[in-house]
CSV table of C-alpha atoms and ligand atoms in Angstrom, one decimal:
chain,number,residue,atom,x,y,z
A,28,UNK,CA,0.0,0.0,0.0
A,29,UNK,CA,2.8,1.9,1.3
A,30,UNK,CA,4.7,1.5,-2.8
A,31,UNK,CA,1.1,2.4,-4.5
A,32,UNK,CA,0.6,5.4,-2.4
A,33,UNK,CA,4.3,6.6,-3.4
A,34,UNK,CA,3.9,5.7,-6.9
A,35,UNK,CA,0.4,6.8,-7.5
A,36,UNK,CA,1.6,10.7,-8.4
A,37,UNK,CA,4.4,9.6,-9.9
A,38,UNK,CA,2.5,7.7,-12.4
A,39,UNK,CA,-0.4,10.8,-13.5
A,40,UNK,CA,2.5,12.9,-13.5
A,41,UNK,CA,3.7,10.9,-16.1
A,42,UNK,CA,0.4,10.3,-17.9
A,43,UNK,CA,-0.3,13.9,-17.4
A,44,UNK,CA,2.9,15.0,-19.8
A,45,UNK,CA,2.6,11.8,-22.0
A,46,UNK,CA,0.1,13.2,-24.6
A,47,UNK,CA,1.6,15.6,-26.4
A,48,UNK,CA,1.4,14.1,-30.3
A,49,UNK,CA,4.6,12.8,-31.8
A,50,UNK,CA,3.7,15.1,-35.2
A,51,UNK,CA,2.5,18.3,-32.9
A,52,UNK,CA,3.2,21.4,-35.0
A,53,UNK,CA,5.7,23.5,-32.9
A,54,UNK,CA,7.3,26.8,-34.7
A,55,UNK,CA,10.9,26.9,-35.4
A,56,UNK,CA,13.2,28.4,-33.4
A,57,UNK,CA,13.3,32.6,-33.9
A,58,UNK,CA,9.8,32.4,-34.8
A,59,UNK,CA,9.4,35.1,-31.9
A,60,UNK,CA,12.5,37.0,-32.1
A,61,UNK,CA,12.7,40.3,-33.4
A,62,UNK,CA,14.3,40.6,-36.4
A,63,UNK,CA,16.2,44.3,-37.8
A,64,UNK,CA,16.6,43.2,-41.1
A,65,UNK,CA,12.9,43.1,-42.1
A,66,UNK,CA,10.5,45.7,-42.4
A,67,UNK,CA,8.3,45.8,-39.2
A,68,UNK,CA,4.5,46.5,-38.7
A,69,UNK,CA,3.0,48.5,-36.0
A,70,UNK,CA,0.5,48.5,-33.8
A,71,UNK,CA,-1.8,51.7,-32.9
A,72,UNK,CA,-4.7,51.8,-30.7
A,73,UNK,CA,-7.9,52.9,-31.7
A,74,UNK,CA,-11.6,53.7,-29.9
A,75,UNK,CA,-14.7,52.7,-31.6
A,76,UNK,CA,-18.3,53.6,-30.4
A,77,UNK,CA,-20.1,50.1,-29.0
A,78,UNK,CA,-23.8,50.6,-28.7
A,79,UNK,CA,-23.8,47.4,-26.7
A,80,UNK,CA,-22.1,48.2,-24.3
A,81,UNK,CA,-23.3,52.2,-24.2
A,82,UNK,CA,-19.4,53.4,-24.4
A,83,UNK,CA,-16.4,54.4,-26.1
A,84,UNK,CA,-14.3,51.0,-26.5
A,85,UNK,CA,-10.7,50.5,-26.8
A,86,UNK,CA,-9.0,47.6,-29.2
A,87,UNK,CA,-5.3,47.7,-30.8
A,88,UNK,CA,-4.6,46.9,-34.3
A,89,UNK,CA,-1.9,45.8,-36.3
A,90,UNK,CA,-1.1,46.7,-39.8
A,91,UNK,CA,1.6,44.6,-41.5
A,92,UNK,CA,5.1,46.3,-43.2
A,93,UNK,CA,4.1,47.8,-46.3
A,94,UNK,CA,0.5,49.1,-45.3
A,95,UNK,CA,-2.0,50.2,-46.8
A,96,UNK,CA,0.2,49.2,-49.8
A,97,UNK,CA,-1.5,46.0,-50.4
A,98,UNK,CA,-4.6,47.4,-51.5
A,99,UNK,CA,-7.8,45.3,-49.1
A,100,UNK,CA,-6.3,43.5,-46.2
A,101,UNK,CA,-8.0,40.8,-44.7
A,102,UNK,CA,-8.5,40.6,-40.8
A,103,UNK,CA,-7.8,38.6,-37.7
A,104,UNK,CA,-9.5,39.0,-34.8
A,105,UNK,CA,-7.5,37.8,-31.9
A,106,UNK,CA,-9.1,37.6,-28.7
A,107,UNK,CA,-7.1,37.4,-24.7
A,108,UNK,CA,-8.0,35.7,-21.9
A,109,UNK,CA,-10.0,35.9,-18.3
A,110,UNK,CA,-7.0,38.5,-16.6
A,111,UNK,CA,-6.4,40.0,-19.6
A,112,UNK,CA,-7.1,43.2,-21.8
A,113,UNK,CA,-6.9,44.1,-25.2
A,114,UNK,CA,-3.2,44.7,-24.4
A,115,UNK,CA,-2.4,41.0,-23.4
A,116,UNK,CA,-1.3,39.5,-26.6
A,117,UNK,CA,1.3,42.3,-27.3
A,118,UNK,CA,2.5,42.1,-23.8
A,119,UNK,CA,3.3,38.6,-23.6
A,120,UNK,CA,2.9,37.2,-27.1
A,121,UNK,CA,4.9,39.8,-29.4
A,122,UNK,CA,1.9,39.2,-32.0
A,123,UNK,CA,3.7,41.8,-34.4
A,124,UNK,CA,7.0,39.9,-34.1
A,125,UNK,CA,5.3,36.7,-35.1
A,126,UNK,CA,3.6,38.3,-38.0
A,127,UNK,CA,6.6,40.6,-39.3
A,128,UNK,CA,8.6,37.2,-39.4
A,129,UNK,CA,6.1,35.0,-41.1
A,130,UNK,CA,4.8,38.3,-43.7
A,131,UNK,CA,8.9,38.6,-44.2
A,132,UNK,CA,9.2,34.3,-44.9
A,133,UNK,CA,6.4,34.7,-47.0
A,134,UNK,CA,5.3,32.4,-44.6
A,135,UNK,CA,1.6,34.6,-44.0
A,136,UNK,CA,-0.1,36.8,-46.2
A,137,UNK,CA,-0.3,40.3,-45.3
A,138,UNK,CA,-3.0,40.6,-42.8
A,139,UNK,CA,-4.4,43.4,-40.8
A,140,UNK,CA,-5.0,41.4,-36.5
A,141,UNK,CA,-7.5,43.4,-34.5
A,142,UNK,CA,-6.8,42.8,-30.6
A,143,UNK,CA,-10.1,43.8,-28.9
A,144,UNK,CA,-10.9,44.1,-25.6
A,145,UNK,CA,-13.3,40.3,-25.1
A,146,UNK,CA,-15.0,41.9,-21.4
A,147,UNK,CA,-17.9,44.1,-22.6
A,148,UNK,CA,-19.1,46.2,-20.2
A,149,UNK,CA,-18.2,49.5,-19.0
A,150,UNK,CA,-15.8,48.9,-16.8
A,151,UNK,CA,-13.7,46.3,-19.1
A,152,UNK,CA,-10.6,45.9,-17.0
A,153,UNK,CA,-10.1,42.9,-15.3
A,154,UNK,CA,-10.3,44.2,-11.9
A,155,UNK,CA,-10.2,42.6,-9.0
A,156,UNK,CA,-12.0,39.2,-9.4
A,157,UNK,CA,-11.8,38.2,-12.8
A,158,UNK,CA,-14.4,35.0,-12.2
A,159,UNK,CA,-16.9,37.4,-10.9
A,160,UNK,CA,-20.1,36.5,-12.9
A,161,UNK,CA,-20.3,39.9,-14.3
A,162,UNK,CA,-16.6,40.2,-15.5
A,163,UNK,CA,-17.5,36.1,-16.8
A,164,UNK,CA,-21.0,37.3,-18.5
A,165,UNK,CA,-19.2,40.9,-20.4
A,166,UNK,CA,-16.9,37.9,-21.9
A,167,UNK,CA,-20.3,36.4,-23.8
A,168,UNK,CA,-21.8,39.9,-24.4
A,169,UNK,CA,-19.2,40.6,-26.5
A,170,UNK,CA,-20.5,38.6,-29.6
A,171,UNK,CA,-22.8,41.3,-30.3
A,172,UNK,CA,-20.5,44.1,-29.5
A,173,UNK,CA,-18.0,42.3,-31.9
A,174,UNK,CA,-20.7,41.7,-34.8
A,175,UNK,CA,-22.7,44.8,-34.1
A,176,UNK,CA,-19.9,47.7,-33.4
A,177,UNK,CA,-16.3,46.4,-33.7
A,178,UNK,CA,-16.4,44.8,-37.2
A,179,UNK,CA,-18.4,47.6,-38.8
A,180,UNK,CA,-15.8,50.2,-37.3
A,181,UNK,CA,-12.8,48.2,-38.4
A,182,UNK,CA,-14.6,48.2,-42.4
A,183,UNK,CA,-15.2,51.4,-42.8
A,184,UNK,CA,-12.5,52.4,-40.8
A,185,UNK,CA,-9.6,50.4,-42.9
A,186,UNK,CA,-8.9,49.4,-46.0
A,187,UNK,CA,-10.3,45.4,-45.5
A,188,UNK,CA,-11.8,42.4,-47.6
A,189,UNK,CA,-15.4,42.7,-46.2
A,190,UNK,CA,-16.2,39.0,-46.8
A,191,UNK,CA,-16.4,35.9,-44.5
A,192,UNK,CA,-13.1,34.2,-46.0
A,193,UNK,CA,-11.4,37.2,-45.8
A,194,UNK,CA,-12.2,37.3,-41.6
A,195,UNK,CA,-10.4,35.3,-39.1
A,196,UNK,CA,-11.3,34.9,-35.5
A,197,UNK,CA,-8.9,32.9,-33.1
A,198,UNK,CA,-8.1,33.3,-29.2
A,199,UNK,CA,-6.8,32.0,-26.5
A,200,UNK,CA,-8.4,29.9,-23.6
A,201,UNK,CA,-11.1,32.5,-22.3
A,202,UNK,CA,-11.2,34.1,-26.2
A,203,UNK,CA,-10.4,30.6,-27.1
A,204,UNK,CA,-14.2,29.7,-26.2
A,205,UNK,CA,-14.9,33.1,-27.6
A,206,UNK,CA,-13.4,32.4,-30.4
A,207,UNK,CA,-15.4,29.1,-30.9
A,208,UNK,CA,-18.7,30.1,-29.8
A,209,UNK,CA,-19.0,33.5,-32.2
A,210,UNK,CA,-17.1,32.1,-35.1
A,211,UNK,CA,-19.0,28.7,-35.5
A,212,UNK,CA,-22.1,30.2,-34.8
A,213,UNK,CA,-21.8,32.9,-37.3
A,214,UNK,CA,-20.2,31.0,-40.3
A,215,UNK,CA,-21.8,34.3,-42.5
A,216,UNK,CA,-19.4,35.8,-41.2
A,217,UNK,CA,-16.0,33.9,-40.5
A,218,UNK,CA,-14.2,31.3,-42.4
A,219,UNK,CA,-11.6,30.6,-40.2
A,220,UNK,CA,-11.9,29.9,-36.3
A,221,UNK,CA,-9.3,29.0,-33.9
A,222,UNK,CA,-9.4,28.1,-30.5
A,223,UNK,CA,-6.0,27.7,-28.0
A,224,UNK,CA,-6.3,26.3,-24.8
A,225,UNK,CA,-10.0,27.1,-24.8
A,226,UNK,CA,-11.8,27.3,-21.6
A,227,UNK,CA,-15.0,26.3,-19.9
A,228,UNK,CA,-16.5,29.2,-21.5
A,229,UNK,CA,-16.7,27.3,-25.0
A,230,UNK,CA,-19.9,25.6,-25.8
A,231,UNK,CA,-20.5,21.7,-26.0
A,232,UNK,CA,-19.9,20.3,-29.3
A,233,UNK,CA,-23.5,19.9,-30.1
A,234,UNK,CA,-24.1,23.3,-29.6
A,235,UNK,CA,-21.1,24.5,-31.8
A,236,UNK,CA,-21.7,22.6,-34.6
A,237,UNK,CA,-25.2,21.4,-34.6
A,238,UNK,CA,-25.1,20.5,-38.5
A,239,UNK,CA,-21.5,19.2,-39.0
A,240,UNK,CA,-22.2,19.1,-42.8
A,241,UNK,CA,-22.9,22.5,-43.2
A,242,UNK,CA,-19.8,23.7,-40.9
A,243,UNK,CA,-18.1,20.9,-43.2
A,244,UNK,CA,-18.8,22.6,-46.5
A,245,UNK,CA,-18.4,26.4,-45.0
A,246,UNK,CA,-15.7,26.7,-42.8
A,247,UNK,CA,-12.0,27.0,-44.5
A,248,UNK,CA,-9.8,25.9,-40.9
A,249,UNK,CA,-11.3,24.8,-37.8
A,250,UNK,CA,-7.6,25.4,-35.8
A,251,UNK,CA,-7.5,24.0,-31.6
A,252,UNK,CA,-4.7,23.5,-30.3
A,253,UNK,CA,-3.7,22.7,-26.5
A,254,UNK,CA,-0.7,22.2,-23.9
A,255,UNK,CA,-0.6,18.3,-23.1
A,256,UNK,CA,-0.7,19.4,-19.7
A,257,UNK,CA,-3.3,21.7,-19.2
A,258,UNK,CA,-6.1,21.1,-17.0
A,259,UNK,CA,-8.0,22.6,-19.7
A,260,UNK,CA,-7.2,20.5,-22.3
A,261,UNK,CA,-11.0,18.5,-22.4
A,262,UNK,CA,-12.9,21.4,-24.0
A,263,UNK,CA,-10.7,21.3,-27.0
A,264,UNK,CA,-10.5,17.2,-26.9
A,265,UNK,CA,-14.1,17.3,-27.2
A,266,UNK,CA,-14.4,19.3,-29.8
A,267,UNK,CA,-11.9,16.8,-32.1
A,268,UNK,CA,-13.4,13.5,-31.1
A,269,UNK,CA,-16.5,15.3,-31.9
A,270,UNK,CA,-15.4,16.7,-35.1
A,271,UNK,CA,-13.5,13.0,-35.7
A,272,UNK,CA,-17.3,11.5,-35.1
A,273,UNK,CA,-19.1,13.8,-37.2
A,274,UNK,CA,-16.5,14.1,-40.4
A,275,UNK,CA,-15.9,18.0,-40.0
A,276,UNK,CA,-12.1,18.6,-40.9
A,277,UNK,CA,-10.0,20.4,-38.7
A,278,UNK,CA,-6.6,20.6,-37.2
A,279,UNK,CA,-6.1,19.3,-33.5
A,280,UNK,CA,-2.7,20.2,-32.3
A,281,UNK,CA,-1.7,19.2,-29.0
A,282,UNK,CA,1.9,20.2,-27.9
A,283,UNK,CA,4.3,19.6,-24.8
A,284,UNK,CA,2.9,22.8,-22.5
A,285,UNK,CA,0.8,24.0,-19.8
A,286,UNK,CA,-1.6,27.0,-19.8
A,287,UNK,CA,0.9,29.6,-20.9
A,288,UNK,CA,2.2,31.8,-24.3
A,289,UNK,CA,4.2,29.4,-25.3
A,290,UNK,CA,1.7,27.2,-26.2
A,291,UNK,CA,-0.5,30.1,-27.4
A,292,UNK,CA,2.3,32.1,-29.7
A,293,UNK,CA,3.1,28.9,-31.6
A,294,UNK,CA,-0.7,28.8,-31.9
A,295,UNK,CA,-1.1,32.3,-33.5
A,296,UNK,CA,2.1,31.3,-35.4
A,297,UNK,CA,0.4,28.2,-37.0
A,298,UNK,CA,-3.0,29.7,-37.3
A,299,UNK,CA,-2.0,32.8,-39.0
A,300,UNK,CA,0.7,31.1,-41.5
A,301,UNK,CA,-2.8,28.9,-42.8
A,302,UNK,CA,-5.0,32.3,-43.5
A,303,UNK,CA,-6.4,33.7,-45.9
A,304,UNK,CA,-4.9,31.4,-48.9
B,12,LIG,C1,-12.6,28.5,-15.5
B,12,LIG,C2,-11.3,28.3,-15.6
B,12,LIG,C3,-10.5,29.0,-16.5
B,12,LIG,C4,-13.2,29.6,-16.3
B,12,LIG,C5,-12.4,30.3,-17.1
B,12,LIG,C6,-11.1,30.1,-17.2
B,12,LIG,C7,-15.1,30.9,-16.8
B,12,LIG,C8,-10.3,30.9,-18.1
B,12,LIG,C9,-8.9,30.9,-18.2
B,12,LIG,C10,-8.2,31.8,-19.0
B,12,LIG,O1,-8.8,32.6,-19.8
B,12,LIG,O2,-6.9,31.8,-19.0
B,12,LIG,O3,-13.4,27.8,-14.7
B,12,LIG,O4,-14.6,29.8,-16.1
């Protein structure tokens, strides 16, 4: 008894960190690093006017090297998590860096990422209890705010592809779910969804894709990705062995991680080098 009891951790440590998939999709080394010998993006911040939420809103965008060169960009929207704010990716996931490097590989196409802020309410910061079931609800509000006030102000605000394969929506684990539950529910209006490290937030697979042929024939990538030792790791599982079930394509990456921006940079690396093309 004495052995088992000893051995038992042990053991789900072990299983815990045993998942990740041999063929897991990990971005090369310097994927992240800032490069001087390539033109570089930048990223402003801009206020739009959200009649959901009754108030001025905040969001950062970034506008790749060369812009608005290209002529109609398309867009990413790239959602941040329960403690965070619209300023979350660039402050721990160098989003331009990523993006400079894969636009200067010709590894992405030229792309325009919208970094919103995912809590809709007037008060949006995270503040002191970020599971309070206000700050939790603002998270689901924001579909309208997104579809109703954030999009339109992006398209007639910039130079963008106003079409649903030209729009992108990804996060990560609470704007993972987001990411899920807006873009699969409104396939008029995205093409590609991606969801890292998604949280309890996201919907049940029945509820995300009710008609898996239609998702089937509309979506262009269904992206979800996930540490092999996250604790969160069973609402993205059961998205794949539902999509597995039901025949919907889609890529399931799970990689050697916890809950952290390592796991959810190589996500926005892989997601964003499979846009738009
Ligand atoms: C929860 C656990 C984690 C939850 C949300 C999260 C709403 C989100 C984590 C994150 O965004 O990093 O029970 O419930």
């Amino acid at each position: 008894m004495k052995r088992i009891s000893i051995l038992l951790p042990a053991v789900l440590a072990v299983s815990l960190n045993a998942w990740a998939q041999p063929g897991a999709r990990i971005a090369p080394a310097g994927f992240d690093s800032l490069r001087l010998d390539i033109p570089a993006g930048r990223v402003d911040t801009v206020s739009y006017p959200s009649a959901t939420v009754g108030a001025v809103r905040r969001a950062l965008v970034y506008t790749p090297p060369g812009f608005p060169d290209a002529g109609k960009y398309p867009v990413l929207y790239l959602l941040h998590g329960i403690g965070g704010d619209e300023k979350e990716w660039l402050n721990g996931g160098r989003p331009q860096v990523i993006l400079d490097n894969l636009i200067a590989e010709g590894k992405a196409v030229p792309m325009i990422v919208v970094m919103p802020n995912g809590r809709a309410m007037k008060d949006d910061s995270p503040g002191a209890n970020i599971f309070s079931p206000e700050k939790v609800q603002a998270f689901s509000t924001f579909e309208r705010d997104l579809l109703d006030d954030l999009i339109p102000f992006i398209e007639k605000t910039y130079p963008v592809r106003p079409d649903r394969e030209s729009r992108a929506i990804a996060g990560l684990s609470m704007g993972g779910g987001q990411a899920l539950n807006f873009g699969l529910a409104h396939l008029e209006t995205f093409a590609w969804v991606g969801g890292f490290s998604s949280a309890p937030n996201t919907k049940t697979p029945e509820e995300l894709i009710p008609n898996p042929g239609e998702t089937a024939a509309k979506l262009k990538l269904l992206w979800l990705s996930c540490g092999d030792a996250d604790n969160l790791i069973r609402f993205s599982q059961r998205i794949h062995d539902y999509c597995e079930t039901h025949q919907v394509p889609h890529v399931y990456n799970v990689e050697p991680g916890v809950h952290d921006f390592k796991v959810w940079k190589n996500g926005l690396y892989q997601f964003a080098g499979r846009l738009f093309r």
